Amino acid sequence: MTLLTIILMALITFTTRYLFIHPRLPVRLGAKMAKLLSFSAPAVLTAIWVPIIFVQQGQLNVSLNNPYLIAASFAVLAAAKSKSIYLTMLVGLITFIISRYFFVL
Amino acid sequence: MVLTKKQARLLMVKKGFLDMLPLNLAVLPWGILCGSLAIQRDFSAFEAILMPLIVFAGSAQLVAIELIANNASLATILFTTFIISSRHFLYGLALRDKLKVLPTPWRYGLGFLLTDELFALSGHSKAFVGQLRLVYALVAGGSFYLFWLLWNVTGVIAGSYLPDLTHLGLDFAIAVTFIALVIPTIINLPILVTVIVAGLLSVLFKLMAFELDLVAAALIAMYCGYLTERFQQKYSAASSDGHNGDTRQILKDK
């Protein structure tokens, strides 16, 4: 049963990725649509990371007790200043570990 | 310096690997979590490894493991998988014109590898154009697949020795990676508007427990970014009707 579930799940994830790059699909993208889609990367990726920072167990957490928020603030600054992916990750992870495990405010 | 074809290809292999490397490392905790959670929730090792091997989707795997362990109905599991995966429709649409013209094996291969991470590295206007950029995408996407598998297998092997990892805050690694990817791409007002709207709405929808939270927030944010750009263009066109050529030039440069 689990095996069947996994195989069907694989079909679904593949279909969602592949469907719109299939050439026979009768979809034409106009210039306006292409322009709109050019905003998809910042839009989707942001909609993935922001809730991780602010929402825990279904609750909004905007406080200094939220290690995610503190570390993310430093990471955003690091990313804006350095534009370096490694430095941003390093700053984020170090501030996260410090604020989560050492600094219980 | 003139490169032979082989040297150029090798260079792209290296670049694809190195560009994806930070993302490959960032999903280490997430992959170990998926693998070990499957074992802790009584999946066989074969089933636990089949997940990253053919489903190949972090959040969908994690949610499905919990659902299967809780004896949810097949329909619920598949519907949830579909909802979580539906953001990929946007990636396919955004890359459609570049990928639909590729030979079938490339299309299927890159289609399978089209994760959030590969999409994040596909922003270049000429991404997937020409053989060298295809090699780049294949190595970037392929290495992500192999690392994801490796971390999952590690989790499967370590499985029963590890404590329950679900509340350690491992999801922060995902968040910080996307911060590192998104923030440097905010180079103009329309993108800034997109990011702010996506951030606000995704939190709001999440709090409302709206199932399509991610995709809905992203779509509205995209539209806001689009409108901002239209508005900017209109404004610059209007000012060029007057005599202020300098303003127009400044606005255009933005």
PDB file of C-alpha atoms in Angstrom, chain A residues 1-29 31-55 57-60 67-69 71-73 75-76 79-80 83-86 88-93 95-96 100-101, chain B residues 18 21-23 26 43 46-47 50-51 54-57 60 64 68 74 77-78 81-82 85-97 99-100 107-108 111-112 114-116 119-120 167-169 171-172 174-184 190-191 194-195 198-199 202-203 206-207 214 217-218 221-223 225-226 229-230:
ATOM      1  CA  MET A   1       0.000   0.000   0.000  1.00  0.00           C
ATOM      2  CA  THR A   2       2.772   2.409   0.971  1.00  0.00           C
ATOM      3  CA  LEU A   3       4.588   1.386  -2.192  1.00  0.00           C
ATOM      4  CA  LEU A   4       1.616   2.274  -4.375  1.00  0.00           C
ATOM      5  CA  THR A   5       1.226   5.590  -2.538  1.00  0.00           C
ATOM      6  CA  ILE A   6       4.856   6.482  -3.174  1.00  0.00           C
ATOM      7  CA  ILE A   7       4.600   5.629  -6.877  1.00  0.00           C
ATOM      8  CA  LEU A   8       1.451   7.727  -7.282  1.00  0.00           C
ATOM      9  CA  MET A   9       3.103  10.600  -5.406  1.00  0.00           C
ATOM     10  CA  ALA A  10       6.043  10.402  -7.804  1.00  0.00           C
ATOM     11  CA  LEU A  11       3.650  10.648 -10.739  1.00  0.00           C
ATOM     12  CA  ILE A  12       2.098  13.767  -9.221  1.00  0.00           C
ATOM     13  CA  THR A  13       5.363  15.576  -8.467  1.00  0.00           C
ATOM     14  CA  PHE A  14       6.715  14.749 -11.925  1.00  0.00           C
ATOM     15  CA  THR A  15       3.514  15.897 -13.620  1.00  0.00           C
ATOM     16  CA  THR A  16       3.492  19.229 -11.814  1.00  0.00           C
ATOM     17  CA  ARG A  17       7.081  19.840 -12.925  1.00  0.00           C
ATOM     18  CA  TYR A  18       6.788  18.554 -16.459  1.00  0.00           C
ATOM     19  CA  LEU A  19       3.281  19.481 -17.642  1.00  0.00           C
ATOM     20  CA  PHE A  20       3.931  23.031 -18.785  1.00  0.00           C
ATOM     21  CA  ILE A  21       7.175  22.278 -20.566  1.00  0.00           C
ATOM     22  CA  HIS A  22       5.474  19.674 -22.741  1.00  0.00           C
ATOM     23  CA  PRO A  23       5.549  21.029 -26.313  1.00  0.00           C
ATOM     24  CA  ARG A  24       2.196  19.535 -27.373  1.00  0.00           C
ATOM     25  CA  LEU A  25       0.332  21.296 -24.603  1.00  0.00           C
ATOM     26  CA  PRO A  26      -1.749  23.998 -26.325  1.00  0.00           C
ATOM     27  CA  VAL A  27      -0.442  26.890 -24.236  1.00  0.00           C
ATOM     28  CA  ARG A  28       0.935  30.055 -25.800  1.00  0.00           C
ATOM     29  CA  LEU A  29       2.532  32.618 -23.580  1.00  0.00           C
ATOM     30  CA  ALA A  31       4.592  38.986 -23.869  1.00  0.00           C
ATOM     31  CA  LYS A  32       2.463  40.117 -20.913  1.00  0.00           C
ATOM     32  CA  MET A  33       2.283  36.612 -19.488  1.00  0.00           C
ATOM     33  CA  ALA A  34       6.042  36.200 -19.904  1.00  0.00           C
ATOM     34  CA  LYS A  35       6.588  39.476 -18.075  1.00  0.00           C
ATOM     35  CA  LEU A  36       4.286  38.362 -15.270  1.00  0.00           C
ATOM     36  CA  LEU A  37       6.108  35.037 -14.995  1.00  0.00           C
ATOM     37  CA  SER A  38       9.448  36.792 -14.772  1.00  0.00           C
ATOM     38  CA  PHE A  39       8.438  37.645 -11.193  1.00  0.00           C
ATOM     39  CA  SER A  40       7.789  34.005 -10.284  1.00  0.00           C
ATOM     40  CA  ALA A  41      11.198  33.244  -8.739  1.00  0.00           C
ATOM     41  CA  PRO A  42      11.257  36.046  -6.134  1.00  0.00           C
ATOM     42  CA  ALA A  43       7.521  35.525  -5.482  1.00  0.00           C
ATOM     43  CA  VAL A  44       7.542  31.763  -4.908  1.00  0.00           C
ATOM     44  CA  LEU A  45      10.866  31.551  -3.087  1.00  0.00           C
ATOM     45  CA  THR A  46       9.824  34.385  -0.741  1.00  0.00           C
ATOM     46  CA  ALA A  47       6.460  32.732  -0.091  1.00  0.00           C
ATOM     47  CA  ILE A  48       8.436  29.655   0.983  1.00  0.00           C
ATOM     48  CA  TRP A  49      10.899  31.271   3.401  1.00  0.00           C
ATOM     49  CA  VAL A  50       8.942  34.065   5.084  1.00  0.00           C
ATOM     50  CA  PRO A  51       6.329  31.824   6.787  1.00  0.00           C
ATOM     51  CA  ILE A  52       9.143  29.603   8.145  1.00  0.00           C
ATOM     52  CA  ILE A  53      10.460  32.689   9.966  1.00  0.00           C
ATOM     53  CA  PHE A  54       7.204  34.149  11.273  1.00  0.00           C
ATOM     54  CA  VAL A  55       4.799  31.250  11.786  1.00  0.00           C
ATOM     55  CA  GLN A  57       2.832  25.895  15.253  1.00  0.00           C
ATOM     56  CA  GLY A  58       0.242  27.933  13.419  1.00  0.00           C
ATOM     57  CA  GLN A  59       0.944  31.071  15.477  1.00  0.00           C
ATOM     58  CA  LEU A  60       2.438  34.375  14.397  1.00  0.00           C
ATOM     59  CA  PRO A  67      15.349  32.784  17.043  1.00  0.00           C
ATOM     60  CA  TYR A  68      14.183  32.424  13.421  1.00  0.00           C
ATOM     61  CA  LEU A  69      13.370  36.127  13.267  1.00  0.00           C
ATOM     62  CA  ALA A  71      18.777  35.035  12.631  1.00  0.00           C
ATOM     63  CA  ALA A  72      16.789  35.876   9.487  1.00  0.00           C
ATOM     64  CA  SER A  73      17.264  39.602  10.134  1.00  0.00           C
ATOM     65  CA  ALA A  75      20.915  36.896   7.181  1.00  0.00           C
ATOM     66  CA  VAL A  76      18.910  39.452   5.175  1.00  0.00           C
ATOM     67  CA  ALA A  79      22.707  38.961   1.834  1.00  0.00           C
ATOM     68  CA  ALA A  80      21.987  42.594   0.954  1.00  0.00           C
ATOM     69  CA  LYS A  83      25.434  39.135  -2.032  1.00  0.00           C
ATOM     70  CA  SER A  84      27.415  36.043  -1.061  1.00  0.00           C
ATOM     71  CA  ILE A  85      25.408  32.879  -0.565  1.00  0.00           C
ATOM     72  CA  TYR A  86      28.004  31.254   1.696  1.00  0.00           C
ATOM     73  CA  THR A  88      24.685  34.696   4.246  1.00  0.00           C
ATOM     74  CA  MET A  89      24.230  31.059   5.219  1.00  0.00           C
ATOM     75  CA  LEU A  90      27.099  31.244   7.699  1.00  0.00           C
ATOM     76  CA  VAL A  91      25.782  34.431   9.356  1.00  0.00           C
ATOM     77  CA  GLY A  92      22.268  32.988   9.433  1.00  0.00           C
ATOM     78  CA  LEU A  93      23.263  29.654  10.929  1.00  0.00           C
ATOM     79  CA  THR A  95      23.067  33.709  14.741  1.00  0.00           C
ATOM     80  CA  PHE A  96      20.360  31.033  14.697  1.00  0.00           C
ATOM     81  CA  ARG A 100      18.167  29.403  19.865  1.00  0.00           C
ATOM     82  CA  TYR A 101      20.463  27.388  22.066  1.00  0.00           C
TER      83      TYR A 101
ATOM     84  CA  LEU B  18      29.902  24.783  -7.554  1.00  0.00           C
ATOM     85  CA  LEU B  21      27.009  23.162  -3.836  1.00  0.00           C
ATOM     86  CA  PRO B  22      25.787  25.578  -1.116  1.00  0.00           C
ATOM     87  CA  LEU B  23      22.220  24.441  -1.771  1.00  0.00           C
ATOM     88  CA  ALA B  26      21.917  23.386   2.973  1.00  0.00           C
ATOM     89  CA  PHE B  43       8.659   2.635   6.623  1.00  0.00           C
ATOM     90  CA  PHE B  46      13.298   0.339   0.535  1.00  0.00           C
ATOM     91  CA  GLU B  47      10.226   2.567   0.815  1.00  0.00           C
ATOM     92  CA  LEU B  50      12.211   5.150  -2.914  1.00  0.00           C
ATOM     93  CA  MET B  51      10.802   8.489  -1.739  1.00  0.00           C
ATOM     94  CA  ILE B  54      11.345   8.950  -7.416  1.00  0.00           C
ATOM     95  CA  VAL B  55       9.235  11.513  -5.525  1.00  0.00           C
ATOM     96  CA  PHE B  56      12.245  13.820  -4.999  1.00  0.00           C
ATOM     97  CA  ALA B  57      10.478  16.618  -3.140  1.00  0.00           C
ATOM     98  CA  ALA B  60       5.924  16.736   0.013  1.00  0.00           C
ATOM     99  CA  ALA B  64       3.380  12.436   3.223  1.00  0.00           C
ATOM    100  CA  ILE B  68       0.961   7.717   5.814  1.00  0.00           C
ATOM    101  CA  LEU B  74      -4.856   7.655  -0.202  1.00  0.00           C
ATOM    102  CA  ILE B  77      -2.173  11.954   0.713  1.00  0.00           C
ATOM    103  CA  LEU B  78      -2.313  12.465  -3.041  1.00  0.00           C
ATOM    104  CA  THR B  81       1.041  16.113  -2.472  1.00  0.00           C
ATOM    105  CA  PHE B  82      -0.630  17.865  -5.370  1.00  0.00           C
ATOM    106  CA  SER B  85       3.720  20.477  -5.569  1.00  0.00           C
ATOM    107  CA  SER B  86       1.447  22.896  -7.400  1.00  0.00           C
ATOM    108  CA  ARG B  87       4.040  25.692  -7.228  1.00  0.00           C
ATOM    109  CA  HIS B  88       5.989  23.697  -9.833  1.00  0.00           C
ATOM    110  CA  PHE B  89       3.349  24.586 -12.421  1.00  0.00           C
ATOM    111  CA  LEU B  90       4.652  28.130 -12.179  1.00  0.00           C
ATOM    112  CA  TYR B  91       8.230  26.993 -12.786  1.00  0.00           C
ATOM    113  CA  GLY B  92       7.180  25.012 -15.843  1.00  0.00           C
ATOM    114  CA  LEU B  93       5.232  27.970 -17.195  1.00  0.00           C
ATOM    115  CA  ALA B  94       8.076  30.397 -16.550  1.00  0.00           C
ATOM    116  CA  LEU B  95      10.569  28.142 -18.345  1.00  0.00           C
ATOM    117  CA  ARG B  96       8.157  26.785 -20.955  1.00  0.00           C
ATOM    118  CA  ASP B  97       9.481  28.646 -23.963  1.00  0.00           C
ATOM    119  CA  LEU B  99      12.416  23.949 -22.299  1.00  0.00           C
ATOM    120  CA  LYS B 100       9.649  22.946 -24.703  1.00  0.00           C
ATOM    121  CA  ARG B 107      13.024  17.747 -21.501  1.00  0.00           C
ATOM    122  CA  TYR B 108      12.093  14.760 -19.373  1.00  0.00           C
ATOM    123  CA  GLY B 111      11.627  18.374 -16.034  1.00  0.00           C
ATOM    124  CA  PHE B 112      12.271  15.723 -13.391  1.00  0.00           C
ATOM    125  CA  LEU B 114      13.081  21.032 -11.819  1.00  0.00           C
ATOM    126  CA  THR B 115      13.096  21.680  -8.060  1.00  0.00           C
ATOM    127  CA  ASP B 116      12.870  25.005  -6.231  1.00  0.00           C
ATOM    128  CA  PHE B 119      14.560  26.983 -10.673  1.00  0.00           C
ATOM    129  CA  ALA B 120      16.319  29.467  -8.386  1.00  0.00           C
ATOM    130  CA  HIS B 167      11.423  20.157  16.447  1.00  0.00           C
ATOM    131  CA  LEU B 168      15.088  21.121  16.195  1.00  0.00           C
ATOM    132  CA  GLY B 169      14.496  24.045  13.860  1.00  0.00           C
ATOM    133  CA  ASP B 171      13.739  24.229   8.546  1.00  0.00           C
ATOM    134  CA  PHE B 172      15.775  27.347   9.217  1.00  0.00           C
ATOM    135  CA  ILE B 174      15.907  26.117   4.037  1.00  0.00           C
ATOM    136  CA  ALA B 175      14.846  29.642   4.976  1.00  0.00           C
ATOM    137  CA  VAL B 176      18.395  31.008   5.097  1.00  0.00           C
ATOM    138  CA  THR B 177      19.205  29.445   1.714  1.00  0.00           C
ATOM    139  CA  PHE B 178      16.261  31.158   0.088  1.00  0.00           C
ATOM    140  CA  ILE B 179      17.156  34.430   1.818  1.00  0.00           C
ATOM    141  CA  ALA B 180      20.611  34.135   0.274  1.00  0.00           C
ATOM    142  CA  LEU B 181      19.077  33.451  -3.148  1.00  0.00           C
ATOM    143  CA  VAL B 182      16.286  36.035  -3.156  1.00  0.00           C
ATOM    144  CA  ILE B 183      17.676  39.146  -1.442  1.00  0.00           C
ATOM    145  CA  PRO B 184      20.484  39.784  -3.983  1.00  0.00           C
ATOM    146  CA  PRO B 190       8.900  45.895  -9.051  1.00  0.00           C
ATOM    147  CA  ILE B 191      10.919  42.994  -7.591  1.00  0.00           C
ATOM    148  CA  THR B 194       6.863  41.350  -5.375  1.00  0.00           C
ATOM    149  CA  VAL B 195       8.972  40.183  -2.432  1.00  0.00           C
ATOM    150  CA  ALA B 198       4.711  37.598  -1.242  1.00  0.00           C
ATOM    151  CA  GLY B 199       6.113  37.766   2.295  1.00  0.00           C
ATOM    152  CA  SER B 202       2.217  34.034   2.581  1.00  0.00           C
ATOM    153  CA  VAL B 203       2.267  34.683   6.338  1.00  0.00           C
ATOM    154  CA  LYS B 206      -0.542  30.453   6.451  1.00  0.00           C
ATOM    155  CA  LEU B 207      -2.176  31.846   9.595  1.00  0.00           C
ATOM    156  CA  LEU B 214       2.004  29.476  -1.139  1.00  0.00           C
ATOM    157  CA  ALA B 217       0.517  34.478  -2.267  1.00  0.00           C
ATOM    158  CA  ALA B 218       3.027  34.045  -5.095  1.00  0.00           C
ATOM    159  CA  ALA B 221       2.727  39.069  -5.548  1.00  0.00           C
ATOM    160  CA  MET B 222       3.726  38.450  -9.166  1.00  0.00           C
ATOM    161  CA  TYR B 223       0.776  40.490 -10.328  1.00  0.00           C
ATOM    162  CA  GLY B 225       5.259  43.324  -9.304  1.00  0.00           C
ATOM    163  CA  TYR B 226       3.924  43.332 -12.843  1.00  0.00           C
ATOM    164  CA  GLU B 229       6.469  47.832 -13.609  1.00  0.00           C
ATOM    165  CA  ARG B 230       3.559  48.828 -15.858  1.00  0.00           C
TER     166      ARG B 230
END
